[in-house]
Amino acid sequence: MNAAIMLFPGINRERDMAIALTRSFGRPPRMIWHREADLTGIDVVVIPGGFSYGDYLRCGAMAAHSPCMAAIRAHAVRGGYILGVCNGFQILTEAGLLPGALLRNANLRFIARDCCLRVERGDTVFTSHYQRGQVFRAPMAHGDGNYFADPATLDRLEGEGLVAFRYAPPVGNPNGSARDIAGILSPNLRVLGLMPHPEDLVDPLLGGEDGKPLFDSLAAA
Amino acid sequence: MKATVTVMLRPGVLDPQGRAIAQALHALGFTGVAEVRAGKVIELDLDEADPTRARAQAEEMARRLLANTVIESFRVEIG
């Protein structure tokens, strides 16, 4: 599996993501500046967290119309894997590659703390190294992570098993997300977006490896 | 031709910013404020003299970028 990390101006989690991918994949990902459009030989496109374009207009709105998005869309159409974390999730919803939107946190505060995620599916390329129902810890750091979609879309996501992770006790749902949704999948299960940062918990020296199974799952796909 | 695009969160979408503004207004003594919704105004200076075409352009821009119609509605004023 070859991974690439897409770099937009204002992205700031790309190095954390590169460390997590390198640990699981055994080699570093390609770093691709947003003006480039060549994804030849790439199996997994990763859009990391940060504040692309200073969150101007809406989080992710500018990046969603960046020159590389056509290549990312083509990658999705080919059935390629895409992982969007935090701002990356916001960018995927703005680009229409995942449904819904991320609103301002319900309490209006930027939330930087660990949350607990329950694995809703253990049979996807992103989650095969977790067990369904398993709860793991993941750091979160965002101001706009309140997942919103209309009730029909939420029903469809749940009915088709496209909810990957939900916020779980004891921390619960910190940002007000609809139906505690923290991460969702595309209908072909090859695009995953989530707000928390599993890439920031892949090393015992940093307090745990709760996020590592996600990258191990991808590496084994 | 000038176009003004007003973008608001759709009814039913929680507007915590509007709610916080309402609370602050209440704290200032403006107790008659029932509900506050906050949005944004985007002014476009268009290279287009025909108002109908200018409106069509601004609406297309709003649909494709200025508003996220999953959560927001927009209104275009010309002139």
JSON list of N, CA and C in Angstrom, two decimals, chain A residues 139-194:
[
{"chain": "A", "resi": 139, "resn": "PRO", "atom": "N", "xyz": [-7.45, 11.51, 20.61]},
{"chain": "A", "resi": 139, "resn": "PRO", "atom": "CA", "xyz": [-7.40, 12.95, 20.88]},
{"chain": "A", "resi": 139, "resn": "PRO", "atom": "C", "xyz": [-8.29, 13.72, 19.90]},
{"chain": "A", "resi": 140, "resn": "MET", "atom": "N", "xyz": [-8.88, 14.79, 20.36]},
{"chain": "A", "resi": 140, "resn": "MET", "atom": "CA", "xyz": [-9.62, 15.65, 19.44]},
{"chain": "A", "resi": 140, "resn": "MET", "atom": "C", "xyz": [-9.18, 17.09, 19.62]},
{"chain": "A", "resi": 141, "resn": "ALA", "atom": "N", "xyz": [-9.23, 17.85, 18.55]},
{"chain": "A", "resi": 141, "resn": "ALA", "atom": "CA", "xyz": [-8.82, 19.26, 18.57]},
{"chain": "A", "resi": 141, "resn": "ALA", "atom": "C", "xyz": [-9.52, 19.97, 17.44]},
{"chain": "A", "resi": 142, "resn": "HIS", "atom": "N", "xyz": [-10.70, 20.50, 17.71]},
{"chain": "A", "resi": 142, "resn": "HIS", "atom": "CA", "xyz": [-11.43, 21.20, 16.66]},
{"chain": "A", "resi": 142, "resn": "HIS", "atom": "C", "xyz": [-12.47, 22.16, 17.23]},
{"chain": "A", "resi": 143, "resn": "GLY", "atom": "N", "xyz": [-12.80, 23.15, 16.41]},
{"chain": "A", "resi": 143, "resn": "GLY", "atom": "CA", "xyz": [-13.86, 24.09, 16.76]},
{"chain": "A", "resi": 143, "resn": "GLY", "atom": "C", "xyz": [-15.15, 23.80, 16.03]},
{"chain": "A", "resi": 144, "resn": "ASP", "atom": "N", "xyz": [-15.03, 23.08, 14.90]},
{"chain": "A", "resi": 144, "resn": "ASP", "atom": "CA", "xyz": [-16.20, 22.80, 14.07]},
{"chain": "A", "resi": 144, "resn": "ASP", "atom": "C", "xyz": [-16.27, 21.30, 13.78]},
{"chain": "A", "resi": 145, "resn": "GLY", "atom": "N", "xyz": [-16.80, 20.56, 14.75]},
{"chain": "A", "resi": 145, "resn": "GLY", "atom": "CA", "xyz": [-16.84, 19.10, 14.58]},
{"chain": "A", "resi": 145, "resn": "GLY", "atom": "C", "xyz": [-18.21, 18.52, 14.83]},
{"chain": "A", "resi": 146, "resn": "ASN", "atom": "N", "xyz": [-19.20, 19.40, 14.85]},
{"chain": "A", "resi": 146, "resn": "ASN", "atom": "CA", "xyz": [-20.57, 19.03, 15.19]},
{"chain": "A", "resi": 146, "resn": "ASN", "atom": "C", "xyz": [-21.24, 18.49, 13.93]},
{"chain": "A", "resi": 147, "resn": "TYR", "atom": "N", "xyz": [-21.26, 17.15, 13.80]},
{"chain": "A", "resi": 147, "resn": "TYR", "atom": "CA", "xyz": [-21.73, 16.55, 12.56]},
{"chain": "A", "resi": 147, "resn": "TYR", "atom": "C", "xyz": [-23.23, 16.79, 12.37]},
{"chain": "A", "resi": 148, "resn": "PHE", "atom": "N", "xyz": [-23.56, 17.27, 11.18]},
{"chain": "A", "resi": 148, "resn": "PHE", "atom": "CA", "xyz": [-24.96, 17.56, 10.86]},
{"chain": "A", "resi": 148, "resn": "PHE", "atom": "C", "xyz": [-25.32, 16.93, 9.52]},
{"chain": "A", "resi": 149, "resn": "ALA", "atom": "N", "xyz": [-26.48, 16.32, 9.46]},
{"chain": "A", "resi": 149, "resn": "ALA", "atom": "CA", "xyz": [-27.07, 15.93, 8.18]},
{"chain": "A", "resi": 149, "resn": "ALA", "atom": "C", "xyz": [-28.57, 15.88, 8.42]},
{"chain": "A", "resi": 150, "resn": "ASP", "atom": "N", "xyz": [-29.35, 15.98, 7.34]},
{"chain": "A", "resi": 150, "resn": "ASP", "atom": "CA", "xyz": [-30.80, 15.95, 7.54]},
{"chain": "A", "resi": 150, "resn": "ASP", "atom": "C", "xyz": [-31.21, 14.55, 7.99]},
{"chain": "A", "resi": 151, "resn": "PRO", "atom": "N", "xyz": [-32.39, 14.42, 8.65]},
{"chain": "A", "resi": 151, "resn": "PRO", "atom": "CA", "xyz": [-32.77, 13.12, 9.23]},
{"chain": "A", "resi": 151, "resn": "PRO", "atom": "C", "xyz": [-32.76, 11.98, 8.21]},
{"chain": "A", "resi": 152, "resn": "ALA", "atom": "N", "xyz": [-33.15, 12.27, 6.95]},
{"chain": "A", "resi": 152, "resn": "ALA", "atom": "CA", "xyz": [-33.18, 11.19, 5.95]},
{"chain": "A", "resi": 152, "resn": "ALA", "atom": "C", "xyz": [-31.77, 10.68, 5.68]},
{"chain": "A", "resi": 153, "resn": "THR", "atom": "N", "xyz": [-30.80, 11.60, 5.61]},
{"chain": "A", "resi": 153, "resn": "THR", "atom": "CA", "xyz": [-29.40, 11.20, 5.38]},
{"chain": "A", "resi": 153, "resn": "THR", "atom": "C", "xyz": [-28.88, 10.41, 6.58]},
{"chain": "A", "resi": 154, "resn": "LEU", "atom": "N", "xyz": [-29.21, 10.87, 7.78]},
{"chain": "A", "resi": 154, "resn": "LEU", "atom": "CA", "xyz": [-28.76, 10.15, 8.99]},
{"chain": "A", "resi": 154, "resn": "LEU", "atom": "C", "xyz": [-29.34, 8.73, 9.00]},
{"chain": "A", "resi": 155, "resn": "ASP", "atom": "N", "xyz": [-30.64, 8.62, 8.65]},
{"chain": "A", "resi": 155, "resn": "ASP", "atom": "CA", "xyz": [-31.28, 7.30, 8.61]},
{"chain": "A", "resi": 155, "resn": "ASP", "atom": "C", "xyz": [-30.59, 6.40, 7.59]},
{"chain": "A", "resi": 156, "resn": "ARG", "atom": "N", "xyz": [-30.24, 6.99, 6.43]},
{"chain": "A", "resi": 156, "resn": "ARG", "atom": "CA", "xyz": [-29.58, 6.20, 5.38]},
{"chain": "A", "resi": 156, "resn": "ARG", "atom": "C", "xyz": [-28.20, 5.75, 5.84]},
{"chain": "A", "resi": 157, "resn": "LEU", "atom": "N", "xyz": [-27.43, 6.67, 6.46]},
{"chain": "A", "resi": 157, "resn": "LEU", "atom": "CA", "xyz": [-26.09, 6.31, 6.95]},
{"chain": "A", "resi": 157, "resn": "LEU", "atom": "C", "xyz": [-26.18, 5.15, 7.93]},
{"chain": "A", "resi": 158, "resn": "GLU", "atom": "N", "xyz": [-27.14, 5.24, 8.86]},
{"chain": "A", "resi": 158, "resn": "GLU", "atom": "CA", "xyz": [-27.28, 4.18, 9.87]},
{"chain": "A", "resi": 158, "resn": "GLU", "atom": "C", "xyz": [-27.80, 2.90, 9.24]},
{"chain": "A", "resi": 159, "resn": "GLY", "atom": "N", "xyz": [-28.80, 3.06, 8.35]},
{"chain": "A", "resi": 159, "resn": "GLY", "atom": "CA", "xyz": [-29.41, 1.88, 7.74]},
{"chain": "A", "resi": 159, "resn": "GLY", "atom": "C", "xyz": [-28.44, 1.09, 6.86]},
{"chain": "A", "resi": 160, "resn": "GLU", "atom": "N", "xyz": [-27.53, 1.83, 6.19]},
{"chain": "A", "resi": 160, "resn": "GLU", "atom": "CA", "xyz": [-26.59, 1.16, 5.29]},
{"chain": "A", "resi": 160, "resn": "GLU", "atom": "C", "xyz": [-25.26, 0.85, 5.98]},
{"chain": "A", "resi": 161, "resn": "GLY", "atom": "N", "xyz": [-25.21, 1.06, 7.30]},
{"chain": "A", "resi": 161, "resn": "GLY", "atom": "CA", "xyz": [-24.00, 0.71, 8.05]},
{"chain": "A", "resi": 161, "resn": "GLY", "atom": "C", "xyz": [-22.81, 1.58, 7.69]},
{"chain": "A", "resi": 162, "resn": "LEU", "atom": "N", "xyz": [-23.05, 2.87, 7.43]},
{"chain": "A", "resi": 162, "resn": "LEU", "atom": "CA", "xyz": [-21.95, 3.74, 7.01]},
{"chain": "A", "resi": 162, "resn": "LEU", "atom": "C", "xyz": [-21.42, 4.61, 8.14]},
{"chain": "A", "resi": 163, "resn": "VAL", "atom": "N", "xyz": [-21.92, 4.38, 9.37]},
{"chain": "A", "resi": 163, "resn": "VAL", "atom": "CA", "xyz": [-21.32, 5.07, 10.52]},
{"chain": "A", "resi": 163, "resn": "VAL", "atom": "C", "xyz": [-20.14, 4.22, 10.97]},
{"chain": "A", "resi": 164, "resn": "ALA", "atom": "N", "xyz": [-18.94, 4.80, 10.94]},
{"chain": "A", "resi": 164, "resn": "ALA", "atom": "CA", "xyz": [-17.73, 4.04, 11.31]},
{"chain": "A", "resi": 164, "resn": "ALA", "atom": "C", "xyz": [-17.47, 4.12, 12.81]},
{"chain": "A", "resi": 165, "resn": "PHE", "atom": "N", "xyz": [-17.60, 5.33, 13.36]},
{"chain": "A", "resi": 165, "resn": "PHE", "atom": "CA", "xyz": [-17.31, 5.55, 14.78]},
{"chain": "A", "resi": 165, "resn": "PHE", "atom": "C", "xyz": [-18.36, 6.47, 15.38]},
{"chain": "A", "resi": 166, "resn": "ARG", "atom": "N", "xyz": [-18.68, 6.19, 16.68]},
{"chain": "A", "resi": 166, "resn": "ARG", "atom": "CA", "xyz": [-19.53, 7.12, 17.43]},
{"chain": "A", "resi": 166, "resn": "ARG", "atom": "C", "xyz": [-18.83, 7.52, 18.72]},
{"chain": "A", "resi": 167, "resn": "TYR", "atom": "N", "xyz": [-19.11, 8.74, 19.18]},
{"chain": "A", "resi": 167, "resn": "TYR", "atom": "CA", "xyz": [-18.62, 9.17, 20.49]},
{"chain": "A", "resi": 167, "resn": "TYR", "atom": "C", "xyz": [-19.29, 8.30, 21.55]},
{"chain": "A", "resi": 168, "resn": "ALA", "atom": "N", "xyz": [-18.49, 7.85, 22.52]},
{"chain": "A", "resi": 168, "resn": "ALA", "atom": "CA", "xyz": [-18.99, 6.89, 23.50]},
{"chain": "A", "resi": 168, "resn": "ALA", "atom": "C", "xyz": [-18.64, 7.34, 24.92]},
{"chain": "A", "resi": 169, "resn": "PRO", "atom": "N", "xyz": [-19.37, 6.81, 25.92]},
{"chain": "A", "resi": 169, "resn": "PRO", "atom": "CA", "xyz": [-19.01, 7.10, 27.31]},
{"chain": "A", "resi": 169, "resn": "PRO", "atom": "C", "xyz": [-17.61, 6.56, 27.62]},
{"chain": "A", "resi": 170, "resn": "PRO", "atom": "N", "xyz": [-16.90, 7.04, 28.63]},
{"chain": "A", "resi": 170, "resn": "PRO", "atom": "CA", "xyz": [-17.39, 8.03, 29.60]},
{"chain": "A", "resi": 170, "resn": "PRO", "atom": "C", "xyz": [-17.34, 9.48, 29.13]},
{"chain": "A", "resi": 171, "resn": "VAL", "atom": "N", "xyz": [-16.59, 9.79, 28.10]},
{"chain": "A", "resi": 171, "resn": "VAL", "atom": "CA", "xyz": [-16.51, 11.19, 27.67]},
{"chain": "A", "resi": 171, "resn": "VAL", "atom": "C", "xyz": [-17.80, 11.61, 26.98]},
{"chain": "A", "resi": 172, "resn": "GLY", "atom": "N", "xyz": [-18.38, 10.70, 26.20]},
{"chain": "A", "resi": 172, "resn": "GLY", "atom": "CA", "xyz": [-19.61, 11.02, 25.51]},
{"chain": "A", "resi": 172, "resn": "GLY", "atom": "C", "xyz": [-19.38, 11.89, 24.28]},
{"chain": "A", "resi": 173, "resn": "ASN", "atom": "N", "xyz": [-20.40, 12.64, 23.94]},
{"chain": "A", "resi": 173, "resn": "ASN", "atom": "CA", "xyz": [-20.43, 13.43, 22.70]},
{"chain": "A", "resi": 173, "resn": "ASN", "atom": "C", "xyz": [-20.07, 14.88, 23.02]},
{"chain": "A", "resi": 174, "resn": "PRO", "atom": "N", "xyz": [-18.82, 15.28, 22.80]},
{"chain": "A", "resi": 174, "resn": "PRO", "atom": "CA", "xyz": [-18.40, 16.60, 23.28]},
{"chain": "A", "resi": 174, "resn": "PRO", "atom": "C", "xyz": [-18.85, 17.76, 22.40]},
{"chain": "A", "resi": 175, "resn": "ASN", "atom": "N", "xyz": [-19.19, 17.50, 21.13]},
{"chain": "A", "resi": 175, "resn": "ASN", "atom": "CA", "xyz": [-19.39, 18.62, 20.21]},
{"chain": "A", "resi": 175, "resn": "ASN", "atom": "C", "xyz": [-20.82, 18.77, 19.68]},
{"chain": "A", "resi": 176, "resn": "GLY", "atom": "N", "xyz": [-21.70, 17.88, 20.14]},
{"chain": "A", "resi": 176, "resn": "GLY", "atom": "CA", "xyz": [-23.10, 18.00, 19.73]},
{"chain": "A", "resi": 176, "resn": "GLY", "atom": "C", "xyz": [-23.46, 17.26, 18.46]},
{"chain": "A", "resi": 177, "resn": "SER", "atom": "N", "xyz": [-22.57, 16.40, 17.97]},
{"chain": "A", "resi": 177, "resn": "SER", "atom": "CA", "xyz": [-22.81, 15.71, 16.70]},
{"chain": "A", "resi": 177, "resn": "SER", "atom": "C", "xyz": [-24.12, 14.93, 16.69]},
{"chain": "A", "resi": 178, "resn": "ALA", "atom": "N", "xyz": [-24.80, 14.97, 15.55]},
{"chain": "A", "resi": 178, "resn": "ALA", "atom": "CA", "xyz": [-26.05, 14.23, 15.40]},
{"chain": "A", "resi": 178, "resn": "ALA", "atom": "C", "xyz": [-25.80, 12.75, 15.63]},
{"chain": "A", "resi": 179, "resn": "ARG", "atom": "N", "xyz": [-26.63, 12.14, 16.46]},
{"chain": "A", "resi": 179, "resn": "ARG", "atom": "CA", "xyz": [-26.60, 10.69, 16.75]},
{"chain": "A", "resi": 179, "resn": "ARG", "atom": "C", "xyz": [-25.19, 10.22, 17.16]},
{"chain": "A", "resi": 180, "resn": "ASP", "atom": "N", "xyz": [-24.45, 11.11, 17.79]},
{"chain": "A", "resi": 180, "resn": "ASP", "atom": "CA", "xyz": [-23.10, 10.81, 18.33]},
{"chain": "A", "resi": 180, "resn": "ASP", "atom": "C", "xyz": [-22.11, 10.39, 17.23]},
{"chain": "A", "resi": 181, "resn": "ILE", "atom": "N", "xyz": [-22.37, 10.80, 16.01]},
{"chain": "A", "resi": 181, "resn": "ILE", "atom": "CA", "xyz": [-21.52, 10.35, 14.90]},
{"chain": "A", "resi": 181, "resn": "ILE", "atom": "C", "xyz": [-20.18, 11.08, 14.90]},
{"chain": "A", "resi": 182, "resn": "ALA", "atom": "N", "xyz": [-19.10, 10.30, 14.91]},
{"chain": "A", "resi": 182, "resn": "ALA", "atom": "CA", "xyz": [-17.74, 10.86, 14.89]},
{"chain": "A", "resi": 182, "resn": "ALA", "atom": "C", "xyz": [-17.05, 10.62, 13.56]},
{"chain": "A", "resi": 183, "resn": "GLY", "atom": "N", "xyz": [-17.48, 9.55, 12.83]},
{"chain": "A", "resi": 183, "resn": "GLY", "atom": "CA", "xyz": [-16.83, 9.24, 11.57]},
{"chain": "A", "resi": 183, "resn": "GLY", "atom": "C", "xyz": [-17.77, 8.46, 10.67]},
{"chain": "A", "resi": 184, "resn": "ILE", "atom": "N", "xyz": [-17.73, 8.75, 9.37]},
{"chain": "A", "resi": 184, "resn": "ILE", "atom": "CA", "xyz": [-18.62, 8.08, 8.42]},
{"chain": "A", "resi": 184, "resn": "ILE", "atom": "C", "xyz": [-17.85, 7.55, 7.22]},
{"chain": "A", "resi": 185, "resn": "LEU", "atom": "N", "xyz": [-18.49, 6.60, 6.55]},
{"chain": "A", "resi": 185, "resn": "LEU", "atom": "CA", "xyz": [-17.90, 5.94, 5.38]},
{"chain": "A", "resi": 185, "resn": "LEU", "atom": "C", "xyz": [-18.72, 6.25, 4.13]},
{"chain": "A", "resi": 186, "resn": "SER", "atom": "N", "xyz": [-18.07, 6.16, 2.98]},
{"chain": "A", "resi": 186, "resn": "SER", "atom": "CA", "xyz": [-18.79, 6.25, 1.71]},
{"chain": "A", "resi": 186, "resn": "SER", "atom": "C", "xyz": [-19.51, 4.93, 1.46]},
{"chain": "A", "resi": 187, "resn": "PRO", "atom": "N", "xyz": [-20.50, 4.92, 0.54]},
{"chain": "A", "resi": 187, "resn": "PRO", "atom": "CA", "xyz": [-21.24, 3.67, 0.29]},
{"chain": "A", "resi": 187, "resn": "PRO", "atom": "C", "xyz": [-20.33, 2.50, -0.11]},
{"chain": "A", "resi": 188, "resn": "ASN", "atom": "N", "xyz": [-19.20, 2.75, -0.80]},
{"chain": "A", "resi": 188, "resn": "ASN", "atom": "CA", "xyz": [-18.31, 1.64, -1.17]},
{"chain": "A", "resi": 188, "resn": "ASN", "atom": "C", "xyz": [-17.28, 1.34, -0.07]},
{"chain": "A", "resi": 189, "resn": "LEU", "atom": "N", "xyz": [-17.43, 2.01, 1.08]},
{"chain": "A", "resi": 189, "resn": "LEU", "atom": "CA", "xyz": [-16.60, 1.78, 2.28]},
{"chain": "A", "resi": 189, "resn": "LEU", "atom": "C", "xyz": [-15.13, 2.14, 2.05]},
{"chain": "A", "resi": 190, "resn": "ARG", "atom": "N", "xyz": [-14.85, 2.93, 1.03]},
{"chain": "A", "resi": 190, "resn": "ARG", "atom": "CA", "xyz": [-13.44, 3.23, 0.72]},
{"chain": "A", "resi": 190, "resn": "ARG", "atom": "C", "xyz": [-13.05, 4.66, 1.07]},
{"chain": "A", "resi": 191, "resn": "VAL", "atom": "N", "xyz": [-14.02, 5.46, 1.48]},
{"chain": "A", "resi": 191, "resn": "VAL", "atom": "CA", "xyz": [-13.72, 6.82, 1.94]},
{"chain": "A", "resi": 191, "resn": "VAL", "atom": "C", "xyz": [-14.17, 6.93, 3.39]},
{"chain": "A", "resi": 192, "resn": "LEU", "atom": "N", "xyz": [-13.25, 7.33, 4.26]},
{"chain": "A", "resi": 192, "resn": "LEU", "atom": "CA", "xyz": [-13.57, 7.50, 5.69]},
{"chain": "A", "resi": 192, "resn": "LEU", "atom": "C", "xyz": [-13.22, 8.92, 6.09]},
{"chain": "A", "resi": 193, "resn": "GLY", "atom": "N", "xyz": [-14.16, 9.57, 6.77]},
{"chain": "A", "resi": 193, "resn": "GLY", "atom": "CA", "xyz": [-13.88, 10.87, 7.38]},
{"chain": "A", "resi": 193, "resn": "GLY", "atom": "C", "xyz": [-14.21, 10.79, 8.86]},
{"chain": "A", "resi": 194, "resn": "LEU", "atom": "N", "xyz": [-13.33, 11.34, 9.70]},
{"chain": "A", "resi": 194, "resn": "LEU", "atom": "CA", "xyz": [-13.62, 11.40, 11.13]},
{"chain": "A", "resi": 194, "resn": "LEU", "atom": "C", "xyz": [-12.99, 12.64, 11.73]}
]
